[in-house]
CSV table of C-alpha atoms in Angstrom, one decimal:
chain,number,residue,atom,x,y,z
A,1,MET,CA,0.3,0.0,-0.2
A,2,LYS,CA,1.4,3.3,-1.4
A,3,ILE,CA,1.4,5.8,1.7
A,4,SER,CA,2.4,9.2,1.0
A,5,LEU,CA,4.8,10.7,3.7
A,6,SER,CA,3.2,14.2,3.6
A,7,ARG,CA,0.7,12.6,5.2
A,8,LEU,CA,2.3,10.8,8.2
A,9,PRO,CA,1.2,12.4,11.8
A,10,LEU,CA,4.3,15.7,12.1
A,11,GLY,CA,6.0,13.9,15.2
A,12,ILE,CA,7.8,10.3,13.2
A,13,LEU,CA,7.4,13.2,9.7
A,14,THR,CA,9.5,15.4,11.6
A,15,ALA,CA,11.5,12.3,13.1
A,16,LEU,CA,12.3,10.6,9.6
A,17,VAL,CA,13.6,13.8,8.1
A,18,THR,CA,15.8,14.8,11.7
A,19,ILE,CA,17.2,10.9,10.2
A,20,VAL,CA,17.5,11.7,6.8
A,21,LEU,CA,19.6,14.9,7.2
A,22,LEU,CA,21.8,13.5,9.4
A,23,ILE,CA,22.8,9.9,7.7
A,24,ILE,CA,23.3,13.3,5.3
A,25,SER,CA,25.2,14.6,7.1
A,26,VAL,CA,27.5,12.6,8.3
A,27,PHE,CA,28.1,10.9,4.7
A,28,ILE,CA,29.0,14.5,3.3
A,29,ILE,CA,31.4,14.4,5.9
A,30,TYR,CA,33.4,10.9,5.2
A,31,ALA,CA,32.8,11.3,2.0
A,32,GLY,CA,35.4,14.3,2.2
A,33,VAL,CA,37.2,13.0,4.3
A,34,ASP,CA,37.9,9.9,2.5
A,35,TYR,CA,38.0,11.8,-0.8
A,36,MET,CA,40.6,14.1,0.8
A,37,GLU,CA,43.0,11.4,2.3
A,38,PRO,CA,45.1,10.3,-0.4
A,39,ARG,CA,45.9,14.7,-1.5
A,40,LEU,CA,46.5,14.9,2.4
A,41,GLU,CA,48.9,12.7,2.2
A,42,ALA,CA,50.8,14.0,-0.5
A,43,ARG,CA,50.9,17.1,0.8
A,44,LEU,CA,52.4,15.1,3.8
A,45,LEU,CA,55.3,13.7,1.5
A,46,GLU,CA,55.8,16.9,-0.3
A,47,ARG,CA,56.5,18.4,3.7
A,48,MET,CA,58.7,15.8,4.9
A,49,PRO,CA,62.9,15.4,4.5
A,50,PRO,CA,63.9,13.4,1.4
A,51,GLU,CA,65.2,10.3,3.9
A,52,ALA,CA,62.2,10.8,5.7
A,53,ALA,CA,59.8,10.5,2.8
A,54,LYS,CA,62.1,7.4,1.5
A,55,ALA,CA,61.8,5.9,4.8
A,56,TYR,CA,57.3,6.4,4.7
A,57,THR,CA,57.2,5.3,1.4
A,58,ASP,CA,59.2,2.1,2.1
A,59,PHE,CA,57.3,1.7,5.1
A,60,ASN,CA,53.6,1.4,3.1
A,61,SER,CA,55.3,-0.8,-0.3
A,62,GLY,CA,56.0,-3.0,2.7
A,63,LYS,CA,59.9,-3.1,2.0
A,64,LEU,CA,62.4,-2.0,5.0
A,65,PRO,CA,63.9,1.2,5.7
A,66,SER,CA,67.8,1.7,5.8
A,67,GLN,CA,68.8,3.0,9.8
A,68,GLU,CA,69.1,6.5,8.6
A,69,SER,CA,66.2,6.8,6.7
A,70,LEU,CA,63.9,5.8,9.5
A,71,GLN,CA,66.4,7.8,12.0
A,72,LYS,CA,65.2,10.8,10.5
A,73,LEU,CA,61.5,10.2,10.3
A,74,LEU,CA,61.1,9.5,13.9
A,75,SER,CA,62.8,13.0,14.3
A,76,THR,CA,59.9,14.3,11.8
A,77,MET,CA,56.8,12.5,13.8
A,78,PRO,CA,55.9,14.9,16.1
A,79,GLU,CA,55.8,18.0,14.0
A,80,LEU,CA,54.3,15.8,10.9
A,81,GLU,CA,51.5,14.7,13.6
A,82,GLU,CA,50.7,18.1,14.8
A,83,TRP,CA,49.9,19.0,11.0
A,84,ALA,CA,48.5,16.3,10.2
A,85,ASN,CA,45.9,16.1,13.0
A,86,TRP,CA,45.6,20.3,12.0
A,87,GLU,CA,44.9,19.8,8.5
A,88,VAL,CA,42.8,17.0,9.2
A,89,ASP,CA,40.4,19.3,11.0
A,90,LYS,CA,39.9,21.8,8.8
A,91,ILE,CA,39.1,19.6,6.6
A,92,ILE,CA,36.6,17.6,9.3
A,93,LEU,CA,35.0,21.3,10.0
A,94,GLY,CA,35.0,22.8,5.9
A,95,PHE,CA,32.9,19.1,5.1
A,96,GLY,CA,31.2,19.7,8.6
A,97,ALA,CA,30.5,23.2,7.4
A,98,THR,CA,29.1,22.7,3.5
A,99,ALA,CA,27.0,19.8,4.8
A,100,VAL,CA,25.0,22.0,7.5
A,101,THR,CA,25.1,24.1,4.9
A,102,PHE,CA,23.4,22.0,2.6
A,103,CYS,CA,21.3,19.8,5.4
A,104,GLY,CA,19.9,23.2,6.4
A,105,LEU,CA,18.5,24.5,2.8
A,106,VAL,CA,17.3,21.3,2.1
A,107,GLY,CA,15.4,21.4,6.1
A,108,TYR,CA,14.1,24.6,5.1
A,109,TRP,CA,12.4,23.6,2.0
A,110,LEU,CA,10.7,20.9,3.1
A,111,ALA,CA,9.5,22.7,6.0
A,112,ARG,CA,8.3,25.2,3.6
A,113,LYS,CA,6.6,22.8,2.0
A,114,ILE,CA,4.8,20.8,4.8
A,115,SER,CA,4.0,24.0,7.2
A,116,ARG,CA,2.6,26.1,3.6
A,117,PRO,CA,-0.9,24.8,4.2
A,118,LEU,CA,-0.5,26.5,7.2
A,119,GLU,CA,0.5,30.3,5.7
A,120,VAL,CA,-2.8,29.8,3.9
A,121,LEU,CA,-5.0,28.6,6.2
A,122,ALA,CA,-4.0,30.9,8.8
A,123,GLN,CA,-4.9,33.5,5.7
A,124,ALA,CA,-8.3,32.1,5.2
A,125,THR,CA,-8.5,32.5,8.9
A,126,GLN,CA,-8.5,36.3,8.4
A,127,ASN,CA,-11.1,36.6,5.4
A,128,LEU,CA,-13.0,33.9,8.0
A,129,ARG,CA,-13.1,36.5,11.0
A,130,ALA,CA,-13.2,39.8,8.8
A,131,GLY,CA,-17.0,37.6,7.4
A,132,ASP,CA,-15.9,36.1,4.7
A,133,PHE,CA,-18.1,33.0,5.2
A,134,ALA,CA,-17.3,31.6,2.2
A,135,VAL,CA,-13.7,31.0,2.2
A,136,ARG,CA,-12.5,27.9,1.8
A,137,VAL,CA,-8.9,26.4,1.9
A,138,GLY,CA,-9.7,22.8,-0.2
A,139,SER,CA,-7.5,20.3,0.0
A,140,ILE,CA,-3.9,20.2,0.2
A,141,ARG,CA,-1.7,18.4,-1.4
A,142,LYS,CA,1.4,18.4,1.3
A,143,GLY,CA,1.6,18.7,4.7
A,144,ALA,CA,1.4,16.7,7.9
A,145,LYS,CA,-1.0,14.5,8.4
A,146,GLU,CA,-2.9,17.3,11.4
A,147,VAL,CA,-2.2,19.6,9.3
A,148,ALA,CA,-4.5,17.9,6.8
A,149,THR,CA,-7.2,17.6,9.3
A,150,LEU,CA,-7.2,20.7,10.6
A,151,VAL,CA,-6.7,22.1,7.0
A,152,LYS,CA,-10.8,19.9,6.4
A,153,THR,CA,-11.7,20.6,10.2
A,154,PHE,CA,-11.6,24.9,9.1
A,155,ASP,CA,-13.6,24.3,5.8
A,156,GLU,CA,-16.5,22.2,7.8
A,157,LEU,CA,-16.6,25.1,10.6
A,158,ALA,CA,-16.2,27.6,7.8
A,159,ALA,CA,-18.9,26.1,5.7
A,160,GLU,CA,-21.3,25.7,8.7
A,161,LEU,CA,-20.8,29.1,9.4
A,162,GLU,CA,-22.1,30.2,6.1
A,163,ASN,CA,-25.0,28.0,7.0
A,164,MET,CA,-25.7,29.3,10.0
A,165,GLU,CA,-25.7,32.6,8.6
A,166,SER,CA,-27.9,32.0,6.4
A,167,ARG,CA,-30.6,31.2,8.0
A,168,LEU,CA,-30.2,33.5,10.5
A,169,ARG,CA,-30.3,36.1,8.0
A,170,PHE,CA,-33.7,34.3,6.5
A,171,ASN,CA,-35.2,33.3,10.3
A,172,THR,CA,-34.6,37.5,10.4
A,173,MET,CA,-36.2,38.1,7.5
A,174,ALA,CA,-39.0,35.5,8.0
A,175,VAL,CA,-40.3,36.9,11.8
A,176,ALA,CA,-39.9,40.4,10.1
A,177,HIS,CA,-43.0,38.6,7.8
A,178,GLU,CA,-45.0,36.8,10.7
A,179,LEU,CA,-45.2,39.9,12.9
A,180,ARG,CA,-46.0,43.0,10.2
A,181,THR,CA,-49.1,41.7,9.0
A,182,PRO,CA,-51.2,41.2,12.9
A,183,LEU,CA,-48.7,44.3,14.3
A,184,THR,CA,-49.9,46.2,11.0
A,185,ILE,CA,-53.4,45.4,11.9
A,186,LEU,CA,-53.4,46.3,15.5
A,187,GLN,CA,-51.6,49.3,14.9
A,188,GLY,CA,-54.4,50.3,12.4
A,189,ASN,CA,-57.2,49.3,14.3
A,190,LEU,CA,-55.7,51.4,17.8
A,191,GLN,CA,-55.1,54.0,15.4
A,192,GLY,CA,-58.7,54.0,13.7
A,193,MET,CA,-60.1,53.6,17.6
A,194,ALA,CA,-58.0,56.9,19.1
A,195,ASP,CA,-58.8,59.1,15.7
A,196,GLY,CA,-62.9,58.1,16.5
A,197,VAL,CA,-62.6,56.5,13.1
A,198,PHE,CA,-64.5,52.7,14.0
A,199,PRO,CA,-66.3,52.5,17.2
A,200,LEU,CA,-64.8,51.0,20.5
A,201,GLU,CA,-66.7,47.7,19.9
A,202,GLN,CA,-66.2,44.6,22.0
A,203,GLU,CA,-66.0,42.4,18.8
A,204,ARG,CA,-63.6,44.3,17.5
A,205,ILE,CA,-61.8,43.8,20.6
A,206,GLN,CA,-61.8,40.4,20.7
A,207,GLN,CA,-60.5,40.2,16.7
A,208,LEU,CA,-57.4,42.2,18.3
A,209,LEU,CA,-57.0,40.0,21.4
A,210,LEU,CA,-56.7,37.4,19.1
A,211,GLN,CA,-53.8,39.1,16.9
A,212,VAL,CA,-52.3,39.3,20.2
A,213,GLU,CA,-53.0,35.7,21.4
A,214,GLY,CA,-50.7,35.0,18.2
A,215,LEU,CA,-48.1,37.1,18.8
A,216,SER,CA,-47.9,35.8,22.0
A,217,ALA,CA,-47.7,32.1,21.2
A,218,LEU,CA,-45.0,33.3,17.7
A,219,VAL,CA,-42.6,34.6,21.0
A,220,GLU,CA,-42.8,31.3,23.0
A,221,ASP,CA,-42.3,29.3,19.9
A,222,LEU,CA,-39.1,31.6,19.1
A,223,ARG,CA,-38.3,31.5,22.7
A,224,THR,CA,-38.1,27.3,22.9
A,225,LEU,CA,-36.0,27.5,19.7
A,226,SER,CA,-33.8,29.5,21.4
A,227,LEU,CA,-33.7,27.2,24.3
A,228,ALA,CA,-33.2,24.3,21.9
A,229,ALA,CA,-30.0,26.2,20.5
A,230,GLY,CA,-28.5,26.4,24.0
A,231,GLN,CA,-28.7,23.2,25.2
A,232,LYS,CA,-31.2,24.1,27.8
A,233,LEU,CA,-34.6,23.4,26.1
A,234,VAL,CA,-35.2,19.8,27.8
A,235,THR,CA,-33.1,20.7,31.5
A,236,GLN,CA,-34.9,17.3,34.1
A,237,CYS,CA,-35.3,14.2,32.4
A,238,GLN,CA,-37.5,11.0,34.5
A,239,SER,CA,-39.3,7.8,33.2
A,240,VAL,CA,-41.7,8.5,31.4
A,241,ASP,CA,-44.8,6.6,30.0
A,242,LEU,CA,-45.2,7.3,26.3
A,243,ALA,CA,-48.8,6.4,26.9
A,244,ALA,CA,-50.0,8.3,29.9
A,245,GLU,CA,-48.7,11.6,28.2
A,246,ALA,CA,-50.5,11.2,25.2
A,247,ALA,CA,-53.7,9.7,26.6
A,248,GLN,CA,-53.6,13.3,28.8
A,249,VAL,CA,-52.7,15.5,25.9
A,250,LEU,CA,-55.5,13.7,23.7
A,251,GLY,CA,-58.1,13.5,26.6
A,252,ALA,CA,-56.9,17.7,27.1
A,253,SER,CA,-57.6,18.1,23.6
A,254,CYS,CA,-61.2,16.5,22.6
A,255,THR,CA,-62.8,20.0,22.5
A,256,SER,CA,-60.5,21.5,19.7
A,257,LEU,CA,-60.4,17.9,17.9
A,258,GLY,CA,-64.4,17.9,18.0
A,259,SER,CA,-64.4,21.5,16.7
A,260,ALA,CA,-62.3,21.0,13.9
A,261,GLY,CA,-64.7,18.2,13.2
A,262,MET,CA,-62.0,14.8,13.8
A,263,SER,CA,-62.5,11.8,16.4
A,264,VAL,CA,-59.3,9.9,17.2
A,265,GLU,CA,-58.1,6.9,17.6
A,266,THR,CA,-55.7,5.0,19.6
A,267,ALA,CA,-53.4,2.5,19.8
A,268,LEU,CA,-51.4,3.0,23.1
A,269,GLU,CA,-48.8,0.0,24.0
A,270,PRO,CA,-47.2,1.6,27.2
A,271,VAL,CA,-43.2,2.4,26.5
A,272,ARG,CA,-40.8,3.9,29.1
A,273,VAL,CA,-38.2,6.8,27.8
A,274,SER,CA,-35.6,9.0,29.2
A,275,GLY,CA,-37.5,12.5,29.3
A,276,ASP,CA,-39.1,16.2,30.9
A,277,SER,CA,-43.0,15.4,30.3
A,278,GLN,CA,-43.8,19.0,30.0
A,279,ARG,CA,-41.9,19.2,26.4
A,280,LEU,CA,-43.0,15.0,25.1
A,281,ARG,CA,-46.9,16.7,26.3
A,282,GLN,CA,-45.5,20.5,24.3
A,283,ALA,CA,-44.7,18.1,21.2
A,284,LEU,CA,-47.9,16.0,21.0
A,285,LEU,CA,-49.6,19.2,21.3
A,286,ALA,CA,-48.2,21.2,18.5
A,287,LEU,CA,-48.9,17.9,16.4
A,288,ILE,CA,-52.6,17.7,17.1
A,289,GLU,CA,-52.5,21.3,16.6
A,290,ASN,CA,-50.8,21.1,13.3
A,291,ALA,CA,-53.4,18.0,12.2
A,292,THR,CA,-56.6,20.1,13.3
A,293,ARG,CA,-55.5,22.9,11.2
A,294,TYR,CA,-54.6,20.9,8.6
A,295,ALA,CA,-55.6,18.1,8.0
A,296,ALA,CA,-59.4,18.5,9.5
A,297,SER,CA,-60.7,17.2,6.3
A,298,GLY,CA,-59.8,13.8,6.3
A,299,GLY,CA,-61.6,13.3,10.1
A,300,VAL,CA,-60.1,11.3,11.7
A,301,LEU,CA,-57.0,11.3,13.6
A,302,ARG,CA,-55.2,8.3,14.9
A,303,CYS,CA,-52.3,8.3,17.7
A,304,GLU,CA,-50.2,5.6,18.4
A,305,THR,CA,-47.6,4.5,21.0
A,306,GLY,CA,-44.8,2.1,21.2
A,307,ARG,CA,-41.7,0.4,20.7
A,308,ARG,CA,-39.0,-0.2,18.0
A,309,GLY,CA,-36.3,-2.1,17.6
A,310,ALA,CA,-34.5,-3.3,20.9
A,311,ASP,CA,-33.7,0.8,22.2
A,312,GLU,CA,-35.9,3.2,20.3
A,313,ALA,CA,-39.7,4.4,21.2
A,314,PHE,CA,-42.0,6.2,19.2
A,315,ILE,CA,-45.0,8.8,19.7
A,316,ARG,CA,-46.7,8.7,15.6
A,317,LEU,CA,-49.8,10.6,14.7
A,318,LEU,CA,-51.6,9.8,11.3
A,319,ASP,CA,-54.2,11.7,10.0
A,320,ARG,CA,-56.2,11.4,6.1
A,321,GLY,CA,-55.4,15.5,5.5
A,322,PRO,CA,-54.2,16.5,2.6
A,323,GLY,CA,-50.5,15.0,3.3
A,324,LEU,CA,-47.6,16.0,2.8
A,325,PRO,CA,-45.3,17.0,0.1
A,326,ASP,CA,-43.1,13.6,-1.9
A,327,ASP,CA,-39.4,15.7,-0.7
A,328,VAL,CA,-40.7,16.2,3.2
A,329,SER,CA,-38.2,12.9,4.8
A,330,THR,CA,-35.2,15.2,3.3
A,331,HIS,CA,-36.6,18.6,4.1
A,332,SER,CA,-35.3,21.0,6.1
A,333,ILE,CA,-37.8,22.1,8.9
A,334,ASP,CA,-37.1,26.2,8.5
A,335,LEU,CA,-38.4,28.5,10.8
A,336,PHE,CA,-42.3,29.3,9.4
A,337,TRP,CA,-42.1,26.5,6.8
A,338,ARG,CA,-45.5,25.2,5.9
A,339,GLY,CA,-45.7,21.9,3.5
A,340,ASP,CA,-48.0,23.3,0.8
A,341,ALA,CA,-48.9,26.3,-0.2
A,342,SER,CA,-52.5,26.0,1.2
A,343,ARG,CA,-50.7,26.3,4.5
A,344,SER,CA,-50.6,29.9,4.9
A,345,ARG,CA,-51.0,32.5,7.4
A,346,ALA,CA,-55.1,31.7,7.2
A,347,THR,CA,-55.4,28.6,8.5
A,348,GLY,CA,-53.4,30.0,12.3
A,349,GLY,CA,-51.0,28.8,13.9
A,350,THR,CA,-47.6,30.3,13.7
A,351,GLY,CA,-46.0,28.7,11.6
A,352,LEU,CA,-43.2,27.6,13.8
A,353,GLY,CA,-44.8,23.8,15.1
A,354,LEU,CA,-43.0,21.2,13.1
A,355,SER,CA,-39.9,23.5,14.4
A,356,VAL,CA,-40.6,22.9,17.8
A,357,VAL,CA,-41.5,19.7,17.9
A,358,GLN,CA,-38.1,18.6,15.9
A,359,ALA,CA,-36.2,21.1,18.3
A,360,ILE,CA,-38.1,18.9,21.6
A,361,ALA,CA,-36.5,15.6,19.5
A,362,LYS,CA,-33.8,16.9,18.7
A,363,ALA,CA,-33.0,18.1,22.9
A,364,HIS,CA,-34.2,14.2,23.8
A,365,GLY,CA,-31.4,12.3,21.8
A,366,GLY,CA,-34.4,11.4,19.2
A,367,ARG,CA,-35.8,12.1,15.8
A,368,LEU,CA,-37.8,13.4,13.7
A,369,GLU,CA,-39.5,11.4,10.8
A,370,PHE,CA,-42.4,11.9,8.3
A,371,ALA,CA,-43.8,9.6,5.9
A,372,SER,CA,-47.1,9.6,3.7
A,373,ARG,CA,-50.3,7.5,4.8
A,374,ALA,CA,-51.1,4.8,2.8
A,375,GLY,CA,-54.2,5.8,1.4
A,376,GLY,CA,-53.5,9.3,1.7
A,377,GLY,CA,-52.7,11.3,4.5
A,378,ALA,CA,-49.3,12.2,6.6
A,379,VAL,CA,-47.4,10.2,9.8
A,380,ILE,CA,-45.3,12.0,11.6
A,381,THR,CA,-43.3,10.3,14.1
A,382,ILE,CA,-41.2,11.5,17.7
A,383,VAL,CA,-38.6,8.5,18.0
A,384,LEU,CA,-37.2,8.7,21.2
A,385,PRO,CA,-34.6,6.5,23.3
A,386,ARG,CA,-36.0,4.5,25.5
A,387,ALA,CA,-35.3,4.2,29.0
A,388,ILE,CA,-33.6,1.5,30.7
A,389,PRO,CA,-34.4,0.0,33.3
A,390,ALA,CA,-32.9,0.2,36.6
């Protein structure tokens, strides 16, 4: 299997580069000394007296020199040895300096190749800090494993920040849009009453109170989503029986369901989860309200609870209304998302119901699922992790 050296961990890569440079340094010095050895010997012979040089040559060729030549060689040995040692030191220092220079240049080049992505990342970070959330470093061909991981993480973070910024801009515009109509109605009617244009009638006051109630519901839903974003939506968990909670919410909603002309079918299997009972009731109530607004034409609402697999439980609502779009299972539930054009403000509600339910499910470690019902209608399921028996 082919392994790129530039994708090794930084510690291993640094150790390998250090070892290679040390080996190169030793080789340069050894090769230099080996290259200079015959030349140093020739210079040494030139410095010797003729008799000493002859004795040195005879020794190297295996001959026995004369006594006079040997005495001359021995007498000059201390001086020649000192000179030879100094010359060897100079050769080692010279080639050592050459090795240091060469390895330093090679090391600098390698370091630049490895650290270049960090320079690109630093520049991208500056751009991100300046508000350019579209900045990306992209894939890199050089750099240590940690550097590549850091670059990938940066790109993912930048993409997430860009997405959050886009969603924040959209959500801000959506909130302003949803607030504009009731505030305009309130302002116009109150101004008309103050100017004497509209009479102070009980019916008109009731209509204005409905607008105020809608605004209050909108603010409360936005507060719920804000708590979910700060991971403060669910703070106290206990063992909760989903069947009991569903029965309680259905009983409290019988009046609104009856007013919408809907009958209720149930298949409630007792199953326990660890969760916040108040938030779970809030989620189920939001789904019931959603059904009374958008699926009342179906006439029937079915609620089911039970187990899914070995470690999951569910609450499921099934209606016979117009259903949901085909791509809703992969649709991101944005603020004020509505399934089709008919689901407008005219039907009531804040448009935040499914967003709130999704936030509550996620806060419990679960999820929200959508499906089409056979024969027409929608199936919305809250899937939660089951409580572990003590």
